[in-house]
mmCIF file of C-alpha atoms and ligand atoms in Angstrom:
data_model
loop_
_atom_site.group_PDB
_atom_site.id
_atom_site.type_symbol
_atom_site.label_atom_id
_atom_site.label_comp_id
_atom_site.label_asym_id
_atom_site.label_seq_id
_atom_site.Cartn_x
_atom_site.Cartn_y
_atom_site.Cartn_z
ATOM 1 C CA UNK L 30 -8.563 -20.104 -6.580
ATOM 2 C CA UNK L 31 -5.021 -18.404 -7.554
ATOM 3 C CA UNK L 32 -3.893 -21.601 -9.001
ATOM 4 C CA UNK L 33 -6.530 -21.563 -11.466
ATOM 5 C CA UNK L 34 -3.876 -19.094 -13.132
ATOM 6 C CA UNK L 35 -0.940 -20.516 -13.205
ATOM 7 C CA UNK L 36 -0.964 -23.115 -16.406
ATOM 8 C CA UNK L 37 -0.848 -20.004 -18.347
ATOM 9 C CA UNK L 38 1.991 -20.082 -21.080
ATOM 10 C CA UNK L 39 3.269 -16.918 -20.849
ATOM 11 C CA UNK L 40 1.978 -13.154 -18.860
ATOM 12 C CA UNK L 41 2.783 -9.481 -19.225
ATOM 13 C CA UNK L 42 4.937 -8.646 -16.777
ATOM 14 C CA UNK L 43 2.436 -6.900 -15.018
ATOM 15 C CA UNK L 44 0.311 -10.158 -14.993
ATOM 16 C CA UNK L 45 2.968 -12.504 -13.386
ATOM 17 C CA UNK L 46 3.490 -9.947 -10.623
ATOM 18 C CA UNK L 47 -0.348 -9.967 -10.158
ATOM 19 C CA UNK L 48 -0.200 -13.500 -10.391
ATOM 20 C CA UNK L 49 2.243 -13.469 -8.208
ATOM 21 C CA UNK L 50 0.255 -11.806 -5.306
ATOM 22 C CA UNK L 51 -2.755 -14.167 -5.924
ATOM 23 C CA UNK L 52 -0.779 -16.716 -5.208
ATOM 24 C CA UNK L 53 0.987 -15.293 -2.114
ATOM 25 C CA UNK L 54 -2.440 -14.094 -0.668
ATOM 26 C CA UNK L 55 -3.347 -17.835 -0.920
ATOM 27 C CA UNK L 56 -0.451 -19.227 0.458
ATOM 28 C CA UNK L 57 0.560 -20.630 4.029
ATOM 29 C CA UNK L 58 2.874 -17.707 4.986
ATOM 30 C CA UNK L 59 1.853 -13.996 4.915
ATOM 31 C CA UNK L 60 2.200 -11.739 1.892
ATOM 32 C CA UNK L 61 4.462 -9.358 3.351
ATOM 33 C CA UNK L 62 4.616 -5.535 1.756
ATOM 34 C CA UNK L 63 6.164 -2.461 2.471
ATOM 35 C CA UNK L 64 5.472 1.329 2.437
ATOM 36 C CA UNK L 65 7.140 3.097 -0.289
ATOM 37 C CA UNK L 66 7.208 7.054 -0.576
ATOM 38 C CA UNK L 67 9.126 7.544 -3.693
ATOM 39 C CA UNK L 68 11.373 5.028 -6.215
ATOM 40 C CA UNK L 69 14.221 4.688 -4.089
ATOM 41 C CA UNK L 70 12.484 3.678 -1.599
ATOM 42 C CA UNK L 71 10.927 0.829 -3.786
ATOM 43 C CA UNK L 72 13.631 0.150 -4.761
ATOM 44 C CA UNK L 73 15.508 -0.094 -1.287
ATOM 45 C CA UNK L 74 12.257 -2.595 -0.273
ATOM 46 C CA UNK L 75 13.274 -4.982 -3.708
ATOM 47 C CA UNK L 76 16.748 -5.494 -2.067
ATOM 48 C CA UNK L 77 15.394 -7.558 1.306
ATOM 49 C CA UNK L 78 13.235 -10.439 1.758
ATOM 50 C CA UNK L 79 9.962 -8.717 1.585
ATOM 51 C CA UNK L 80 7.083 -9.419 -0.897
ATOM 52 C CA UNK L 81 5.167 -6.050 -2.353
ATOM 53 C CA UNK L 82 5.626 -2.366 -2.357
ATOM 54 C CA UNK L 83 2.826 -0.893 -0.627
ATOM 55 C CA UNK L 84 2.549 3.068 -1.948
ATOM 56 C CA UNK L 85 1.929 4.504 1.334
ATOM 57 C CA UNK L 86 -1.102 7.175 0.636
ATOM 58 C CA UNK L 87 0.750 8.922 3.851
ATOM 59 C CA UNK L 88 3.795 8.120 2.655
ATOM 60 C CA UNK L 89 3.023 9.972 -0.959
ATOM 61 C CA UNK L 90 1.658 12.808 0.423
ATOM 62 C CA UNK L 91 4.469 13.847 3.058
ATOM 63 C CA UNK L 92 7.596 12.678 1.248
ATOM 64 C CA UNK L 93 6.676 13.689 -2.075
ATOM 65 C CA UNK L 94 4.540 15.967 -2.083
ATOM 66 C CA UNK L 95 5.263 17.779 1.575
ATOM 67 C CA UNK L 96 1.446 17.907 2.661
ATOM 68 C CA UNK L 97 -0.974 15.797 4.423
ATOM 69 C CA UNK L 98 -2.958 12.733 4.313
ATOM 70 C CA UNK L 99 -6.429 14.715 3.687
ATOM 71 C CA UNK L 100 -7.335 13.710 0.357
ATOM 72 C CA UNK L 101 -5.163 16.752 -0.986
ATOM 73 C CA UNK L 102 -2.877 14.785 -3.481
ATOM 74 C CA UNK L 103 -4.247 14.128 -6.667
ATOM 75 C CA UNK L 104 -5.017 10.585 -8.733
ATOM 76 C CA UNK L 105 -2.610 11.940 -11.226
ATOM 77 C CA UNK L 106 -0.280 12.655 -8.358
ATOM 78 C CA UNK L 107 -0.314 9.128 -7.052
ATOM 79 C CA UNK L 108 -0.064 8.236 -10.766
ATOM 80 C CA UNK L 109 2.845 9.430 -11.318
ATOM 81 C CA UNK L 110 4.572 8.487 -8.210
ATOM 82 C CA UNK L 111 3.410 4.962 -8.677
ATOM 83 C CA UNK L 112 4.819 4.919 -12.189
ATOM 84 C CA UNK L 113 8.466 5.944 -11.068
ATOM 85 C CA UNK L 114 7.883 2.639 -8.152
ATOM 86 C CA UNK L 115 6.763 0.387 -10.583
ATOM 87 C CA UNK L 116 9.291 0.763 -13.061
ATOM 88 C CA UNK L 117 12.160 -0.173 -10.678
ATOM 89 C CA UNK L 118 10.702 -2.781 -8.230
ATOM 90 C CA UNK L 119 10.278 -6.742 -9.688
ATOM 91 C CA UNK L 120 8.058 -6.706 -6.637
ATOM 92 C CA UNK L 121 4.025 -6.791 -7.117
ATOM 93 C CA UNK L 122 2.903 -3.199 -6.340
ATOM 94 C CA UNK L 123 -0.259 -2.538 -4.116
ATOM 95 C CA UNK L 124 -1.201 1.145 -4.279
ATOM 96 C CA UNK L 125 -2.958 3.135 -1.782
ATOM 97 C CA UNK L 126 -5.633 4.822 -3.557
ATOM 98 C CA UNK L 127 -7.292 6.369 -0.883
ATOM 99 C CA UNK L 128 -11.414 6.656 -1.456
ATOM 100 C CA UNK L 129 -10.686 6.623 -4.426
ATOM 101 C CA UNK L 130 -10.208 10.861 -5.188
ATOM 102 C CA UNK L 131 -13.748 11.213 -5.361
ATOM 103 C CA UNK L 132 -17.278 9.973 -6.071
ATOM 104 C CA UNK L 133 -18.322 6.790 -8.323
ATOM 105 C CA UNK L 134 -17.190 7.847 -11.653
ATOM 106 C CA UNK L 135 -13.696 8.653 -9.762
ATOM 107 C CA UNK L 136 -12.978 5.295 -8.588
ATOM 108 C CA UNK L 137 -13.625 3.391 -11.166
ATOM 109 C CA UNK L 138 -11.272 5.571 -13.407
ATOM 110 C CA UNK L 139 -8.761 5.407 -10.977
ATOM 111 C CA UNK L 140 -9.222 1.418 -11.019
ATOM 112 C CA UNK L 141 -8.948 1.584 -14.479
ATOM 113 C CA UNK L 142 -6.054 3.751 -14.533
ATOM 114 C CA UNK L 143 -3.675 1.920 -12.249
ATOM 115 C CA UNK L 144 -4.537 -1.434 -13.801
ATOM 116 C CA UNK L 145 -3.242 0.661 -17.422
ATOM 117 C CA UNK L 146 -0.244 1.448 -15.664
ATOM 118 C CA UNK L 147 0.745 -2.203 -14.633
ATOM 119 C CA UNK L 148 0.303 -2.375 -10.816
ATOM 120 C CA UNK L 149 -1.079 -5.619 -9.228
ATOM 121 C CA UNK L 150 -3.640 -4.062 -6.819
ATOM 122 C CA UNK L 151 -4.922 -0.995 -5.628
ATOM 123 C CA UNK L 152 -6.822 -0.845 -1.979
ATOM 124 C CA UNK L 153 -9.860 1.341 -2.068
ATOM 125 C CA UNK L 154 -11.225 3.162 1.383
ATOM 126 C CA UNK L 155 -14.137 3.819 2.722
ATOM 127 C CA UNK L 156 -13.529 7.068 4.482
ATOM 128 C CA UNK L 157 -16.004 9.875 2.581
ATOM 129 C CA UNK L 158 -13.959 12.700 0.546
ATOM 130 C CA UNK L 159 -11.645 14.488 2.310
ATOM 131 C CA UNK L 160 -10.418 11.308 4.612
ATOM 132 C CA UNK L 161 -8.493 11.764 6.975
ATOM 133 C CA UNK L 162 -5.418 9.379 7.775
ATOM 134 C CA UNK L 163 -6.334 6.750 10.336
ATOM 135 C CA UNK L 164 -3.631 7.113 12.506
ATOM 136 C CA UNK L 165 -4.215 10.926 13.370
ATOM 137 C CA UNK L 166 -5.872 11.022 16.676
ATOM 138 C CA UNK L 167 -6.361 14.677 16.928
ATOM 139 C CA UNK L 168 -10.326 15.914 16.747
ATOM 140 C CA UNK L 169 -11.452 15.861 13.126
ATOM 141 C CA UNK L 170 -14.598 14.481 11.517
ATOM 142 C CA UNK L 171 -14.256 10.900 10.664
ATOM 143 C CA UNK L 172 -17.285 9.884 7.954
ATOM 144 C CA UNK L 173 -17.772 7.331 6.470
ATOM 145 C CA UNK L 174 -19.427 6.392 2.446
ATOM 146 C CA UNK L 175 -22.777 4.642 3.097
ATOM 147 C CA UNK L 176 -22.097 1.119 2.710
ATOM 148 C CA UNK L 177 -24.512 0.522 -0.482
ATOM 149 C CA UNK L 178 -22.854 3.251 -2.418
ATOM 150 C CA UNK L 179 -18.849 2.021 -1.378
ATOM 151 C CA UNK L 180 -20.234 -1.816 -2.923
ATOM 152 C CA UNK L 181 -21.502 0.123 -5.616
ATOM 153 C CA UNK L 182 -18.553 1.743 -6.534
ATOM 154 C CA UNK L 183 -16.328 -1.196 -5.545
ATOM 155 C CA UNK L 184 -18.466 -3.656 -7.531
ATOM 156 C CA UNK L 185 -18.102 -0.773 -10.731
ATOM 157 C CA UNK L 186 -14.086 -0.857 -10.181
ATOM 158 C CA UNK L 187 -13.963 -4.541 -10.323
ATOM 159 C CA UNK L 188 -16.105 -4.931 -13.246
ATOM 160 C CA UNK L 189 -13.896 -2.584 -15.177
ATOM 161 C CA UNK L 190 -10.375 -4.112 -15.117
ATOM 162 C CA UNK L 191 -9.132 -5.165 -18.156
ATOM 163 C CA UNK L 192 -7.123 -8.137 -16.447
ATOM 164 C CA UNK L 193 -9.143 -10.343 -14.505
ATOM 165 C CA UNK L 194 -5.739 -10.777 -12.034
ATOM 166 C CA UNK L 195 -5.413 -7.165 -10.958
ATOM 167 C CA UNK L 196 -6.637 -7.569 -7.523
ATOM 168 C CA UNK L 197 -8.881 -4.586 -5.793
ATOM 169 C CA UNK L 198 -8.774 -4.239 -2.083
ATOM 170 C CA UNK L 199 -11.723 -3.310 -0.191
ATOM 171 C CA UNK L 200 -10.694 -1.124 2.708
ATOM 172 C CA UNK L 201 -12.943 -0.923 5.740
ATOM 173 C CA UNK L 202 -12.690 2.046 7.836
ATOM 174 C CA UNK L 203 -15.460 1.102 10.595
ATOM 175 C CA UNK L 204 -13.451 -0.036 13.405
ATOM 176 C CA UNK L 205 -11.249 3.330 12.525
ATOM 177 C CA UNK L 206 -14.634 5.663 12.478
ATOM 178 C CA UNK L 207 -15.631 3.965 16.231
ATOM 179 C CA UNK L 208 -18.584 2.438 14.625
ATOM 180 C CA UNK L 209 -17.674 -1.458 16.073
ATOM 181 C CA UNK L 210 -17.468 -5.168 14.759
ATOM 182 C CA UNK L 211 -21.056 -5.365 13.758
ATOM 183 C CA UNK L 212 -20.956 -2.001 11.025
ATOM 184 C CA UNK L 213 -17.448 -3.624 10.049
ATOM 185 C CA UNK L 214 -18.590 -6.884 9.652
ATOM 186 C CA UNK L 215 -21.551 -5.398 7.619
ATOM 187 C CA UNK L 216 -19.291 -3.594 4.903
ATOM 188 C CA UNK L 217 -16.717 -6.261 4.576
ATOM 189 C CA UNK L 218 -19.400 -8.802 3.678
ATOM 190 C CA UNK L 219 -21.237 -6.284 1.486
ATOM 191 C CA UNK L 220 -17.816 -5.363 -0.262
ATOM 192 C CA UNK L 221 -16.633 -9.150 -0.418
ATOM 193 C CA UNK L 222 -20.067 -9.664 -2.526
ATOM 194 C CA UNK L 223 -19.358 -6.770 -4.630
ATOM 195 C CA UNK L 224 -16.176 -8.508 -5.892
ATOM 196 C CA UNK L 225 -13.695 -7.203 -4.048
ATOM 197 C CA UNK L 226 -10.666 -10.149 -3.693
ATOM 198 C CA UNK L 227 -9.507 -8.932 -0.355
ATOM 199 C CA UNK L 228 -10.421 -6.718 2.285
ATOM 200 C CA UNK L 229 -8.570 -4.567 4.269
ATOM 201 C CA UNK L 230 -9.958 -4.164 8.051
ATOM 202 C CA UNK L 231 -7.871 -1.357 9.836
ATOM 203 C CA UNK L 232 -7.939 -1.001 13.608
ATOM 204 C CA UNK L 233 -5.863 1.280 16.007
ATOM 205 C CA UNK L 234 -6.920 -1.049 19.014
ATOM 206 C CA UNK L 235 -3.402 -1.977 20.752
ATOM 207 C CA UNK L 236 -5.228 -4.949 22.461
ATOM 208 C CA UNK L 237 -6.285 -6.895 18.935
ATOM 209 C CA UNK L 238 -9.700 -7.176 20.867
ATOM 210 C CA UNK L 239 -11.988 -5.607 18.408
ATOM 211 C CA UNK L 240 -9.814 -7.345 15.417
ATOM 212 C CA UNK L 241 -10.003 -10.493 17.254
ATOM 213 C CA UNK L 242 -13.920 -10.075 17.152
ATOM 214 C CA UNK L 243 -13.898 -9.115 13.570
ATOM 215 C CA UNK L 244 -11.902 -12.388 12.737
ATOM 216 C CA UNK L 245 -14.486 -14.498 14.558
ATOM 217 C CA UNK L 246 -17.236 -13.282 12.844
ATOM 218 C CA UNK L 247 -15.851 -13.027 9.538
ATOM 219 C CA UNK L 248 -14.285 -16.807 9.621
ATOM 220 C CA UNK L 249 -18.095 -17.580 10.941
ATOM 221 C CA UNK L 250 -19.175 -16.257 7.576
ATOM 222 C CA UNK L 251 -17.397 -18.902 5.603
ATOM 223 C CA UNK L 252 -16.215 -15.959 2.616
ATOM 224 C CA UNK L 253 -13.297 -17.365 1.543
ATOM 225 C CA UNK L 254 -11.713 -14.160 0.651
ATOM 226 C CA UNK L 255 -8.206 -12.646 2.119
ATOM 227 C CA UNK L 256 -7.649 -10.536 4.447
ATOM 228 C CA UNK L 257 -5.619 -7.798 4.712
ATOM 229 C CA UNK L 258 -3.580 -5.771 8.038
ATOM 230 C CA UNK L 259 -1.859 -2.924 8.272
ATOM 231 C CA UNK L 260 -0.373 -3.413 11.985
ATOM 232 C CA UNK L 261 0.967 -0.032 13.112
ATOM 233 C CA UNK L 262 -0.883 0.762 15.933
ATOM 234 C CA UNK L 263 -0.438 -3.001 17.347
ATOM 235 C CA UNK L 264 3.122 -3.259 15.949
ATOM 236 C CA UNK L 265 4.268 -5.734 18.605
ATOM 237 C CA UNK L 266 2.885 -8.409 16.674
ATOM 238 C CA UNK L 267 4.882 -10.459 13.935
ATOM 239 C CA UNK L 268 3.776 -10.566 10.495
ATOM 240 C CA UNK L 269 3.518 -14.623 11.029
ATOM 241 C CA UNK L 270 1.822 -13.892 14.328
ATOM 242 C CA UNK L 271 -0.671 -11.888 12.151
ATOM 243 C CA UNK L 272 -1.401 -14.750 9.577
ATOM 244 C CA UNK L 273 -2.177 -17.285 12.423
ATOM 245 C CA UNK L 274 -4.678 -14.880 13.464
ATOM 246 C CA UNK L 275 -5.813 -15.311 10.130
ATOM 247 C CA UNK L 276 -4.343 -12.106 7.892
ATOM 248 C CA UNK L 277 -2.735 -13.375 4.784
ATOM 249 C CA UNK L 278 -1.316 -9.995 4.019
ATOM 250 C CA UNK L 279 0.460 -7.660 6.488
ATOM 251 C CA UNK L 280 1.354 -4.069 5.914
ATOM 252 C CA UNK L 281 4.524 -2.284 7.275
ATOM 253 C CA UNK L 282 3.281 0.699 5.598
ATOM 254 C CA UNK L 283 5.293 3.961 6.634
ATOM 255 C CA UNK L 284 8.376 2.987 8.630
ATOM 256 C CA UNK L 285 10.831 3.637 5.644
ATOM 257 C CA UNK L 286 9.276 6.896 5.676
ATOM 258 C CA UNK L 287 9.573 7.666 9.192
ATOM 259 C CA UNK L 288 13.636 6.382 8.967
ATOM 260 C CA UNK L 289 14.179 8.889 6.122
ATOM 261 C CA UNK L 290 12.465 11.932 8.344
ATOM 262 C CA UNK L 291 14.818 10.924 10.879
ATOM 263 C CA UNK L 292 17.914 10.266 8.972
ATOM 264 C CA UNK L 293 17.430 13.431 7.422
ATOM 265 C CA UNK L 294 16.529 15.718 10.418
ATOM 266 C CA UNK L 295 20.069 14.321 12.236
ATOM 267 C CA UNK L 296 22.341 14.638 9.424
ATOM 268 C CA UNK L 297 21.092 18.712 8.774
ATOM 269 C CA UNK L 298 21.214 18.803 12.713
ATOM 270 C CA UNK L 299 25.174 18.143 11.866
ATOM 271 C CA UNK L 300 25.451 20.330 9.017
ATOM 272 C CA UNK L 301 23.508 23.025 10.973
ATOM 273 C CA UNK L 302 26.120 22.793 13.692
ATOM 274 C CA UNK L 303 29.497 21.747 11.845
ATOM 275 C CA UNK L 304 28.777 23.388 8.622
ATOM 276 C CA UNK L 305 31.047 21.234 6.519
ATOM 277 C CA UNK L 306 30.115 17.967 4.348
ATOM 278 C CA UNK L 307 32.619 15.589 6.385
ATOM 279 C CA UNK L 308 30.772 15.981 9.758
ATOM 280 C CA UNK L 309 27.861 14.079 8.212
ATOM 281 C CA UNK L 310 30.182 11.630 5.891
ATOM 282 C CA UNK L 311 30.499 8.929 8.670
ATOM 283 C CA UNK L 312 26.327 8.676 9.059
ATOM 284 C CA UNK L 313 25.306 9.032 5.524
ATOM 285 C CA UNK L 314 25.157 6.908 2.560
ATOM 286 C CA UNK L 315 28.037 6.901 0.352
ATOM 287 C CA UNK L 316 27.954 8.584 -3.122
ATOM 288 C CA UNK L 317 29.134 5.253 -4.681
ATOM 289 C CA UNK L 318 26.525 3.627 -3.261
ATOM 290 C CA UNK L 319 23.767 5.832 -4.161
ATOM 291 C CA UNK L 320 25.575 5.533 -7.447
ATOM 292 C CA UNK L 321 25.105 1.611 -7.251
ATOM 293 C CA UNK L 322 21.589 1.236 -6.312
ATOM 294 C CA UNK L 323 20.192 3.154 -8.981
ATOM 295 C CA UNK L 324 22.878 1.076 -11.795
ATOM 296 C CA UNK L 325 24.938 4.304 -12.653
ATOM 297 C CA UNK L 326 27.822 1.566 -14.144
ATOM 298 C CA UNK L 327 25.521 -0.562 -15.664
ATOM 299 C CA UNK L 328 23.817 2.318 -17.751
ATOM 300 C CA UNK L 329 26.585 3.931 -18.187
ATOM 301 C CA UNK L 330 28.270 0.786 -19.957
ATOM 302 C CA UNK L 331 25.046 0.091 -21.527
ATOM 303 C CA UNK L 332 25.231 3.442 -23.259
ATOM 304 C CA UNK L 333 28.979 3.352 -25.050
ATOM 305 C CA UNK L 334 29.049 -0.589 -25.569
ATOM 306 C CA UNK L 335 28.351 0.469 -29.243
ATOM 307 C CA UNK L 336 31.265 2.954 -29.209
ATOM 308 C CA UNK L 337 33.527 0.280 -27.865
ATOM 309 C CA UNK L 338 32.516 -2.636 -30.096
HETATM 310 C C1 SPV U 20 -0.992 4.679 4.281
HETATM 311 O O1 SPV U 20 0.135 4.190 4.406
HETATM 312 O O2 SPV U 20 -1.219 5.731 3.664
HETATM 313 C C2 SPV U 20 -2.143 3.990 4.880
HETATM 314 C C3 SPV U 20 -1.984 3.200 6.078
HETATM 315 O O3 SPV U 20 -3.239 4.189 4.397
HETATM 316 S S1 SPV U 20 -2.408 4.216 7.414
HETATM 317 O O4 SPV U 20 -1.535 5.377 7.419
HETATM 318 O O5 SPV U 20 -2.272 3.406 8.607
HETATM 319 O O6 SPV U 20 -3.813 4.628 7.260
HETATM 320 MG MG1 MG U 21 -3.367 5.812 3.186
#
């Protein structure tokens, strides 16, 4: 399927990363991607062996924006945040894009929005507006689109790309809402026939029972389309582990985050106490090397090579 691509002369460079992700999602080794909160963080991801930035919805919403996962940062929010990431990561971006910030007409412009920008996928939800995040266990509402309407708008988000690579990931919250492997299996297939090039079943069963089931059933279907795991509530599993079970994408989606929270909250625990800089100095990232990772030298010689020459 992806290789059907890949005689092409020359892409954008938004096209070769999508291409890129095509061909990793079809590939005999999972697509590995990473939760990003900001551009550094992107940019930290581009530096190891991984393959795509995921922008964490969570990860948005607490790190830059300092509130919740409840639907409560914008499109144009996540825009902008996702424009900073994809400007400094060669990596193909996947972007969180919740349910979509709304009804019908809302998801399809936010499809058509994100493909504008350059990213190489976005993963719609199904949770109804506000969602809630999936890993909060606390008692809240957890409802779900009707199934017919989510294919409707998934099949209207498809059909409006401009570039037949950006990829769309369906995201299916059943297992999530408690509603079991049938009502799962139900959406996926209904969102797989609405075009979607990948779905996204989440769980938050430790055992991999109820994933396990879903994977049965959905390899019984014969869709050849990928699928897609975000593993943090069964995080003893390796991504490889994953893709034998049949994922060809795996999601570490907020654990930069949660390293920065606590990185942060012990070196102002050390301030707090010591109340000068060098108590922190020996736990903290140099200057010169915050200098380095965003090309300080580089720019800097970029911008008086003129006055030089
Ligand atoms: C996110 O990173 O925002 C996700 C994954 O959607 S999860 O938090 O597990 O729902
Ligand atoms: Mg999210």
């Amino acid at each position: 399927m992806a290789n059907t691509y890949s005689d092409r002369p020359s892409l954008s460079r938004a096209d070769a990363k999508r291409l890129r992700l095509r061909n990793g999602l079809a590939d005999d080794k999972p697509v590995v991607a990473v939760g990003a909160h900001d551009a550094m963080s992107a940019r930290l991801i581009g530096n190891y062996d991984f393959d795509a930035v995921w922008v964490s919805g969570f990860g948005v919403s607490a790190m830059a924006y300092g509130l919740p996962d409840l639907n409560l940062v914008t499109m144009s929010e996540t825009l902008a945040v996702t424009r900073a990431i994809e400007g400094v990561t060669e990596l193909p971006v996947v972007v969180d894009c919740d349910n979509g910030f709304g009804g019908f007409s809302n998801v399809v412009r936010t499809a058509v929005e994100f493909d504008r920008a350059g990213v190489a996928a976005v993963c719609i939800e199904d949770n109804l507006f506000p969602k809630r995040n999936s890993l909060y266990q606390g008692k809240s509402k957890r409802e779900l689109i009707p199934v017919k309407e989510q294919s409707r708008r998934l099949k209207a988000a498809v059909e409006g790309r401009d570039s037949e690579l950006f990829v769309v990931i369906a995201r299916v919250e059943a297992l999530i809402a408690g509603h079991g492997v049938d009502a799962a299996m139900e959406r996926a297939t209904a969102y797989a026939e609405a075009g979607a090039d990948a779905i996204l079943i989440h769980s938050k069963d430790k055992t991999l029972t109820e994933i396990t089931d879903f994977l049965d059933a959905w390899h019984a279907t014969g869709i050849d389309k990928p699928l897609v795991a975000v593993p943090t509530l069964f995080p003893d599993y390796t991504a490889d582990e994953l893709h034998a079970k049949g994922f060809s994408m795996v999601i570490l989606a907020n654990q930069p985050m949660r390293a920065a929270v606590k990185a942060m909250e012990d070196t102002l625990e050390i301030l707090d106490k010591e109340r000068k800089p060098a108590a922190a100095d020996p736990t903290i990232a140099s200057v010169n090397h915050v200098f380095d990772l965003v090309l300080t030298t580089e720019t800097i010689q970029a911008e008086e090579a003129d006055e030089e020459a």
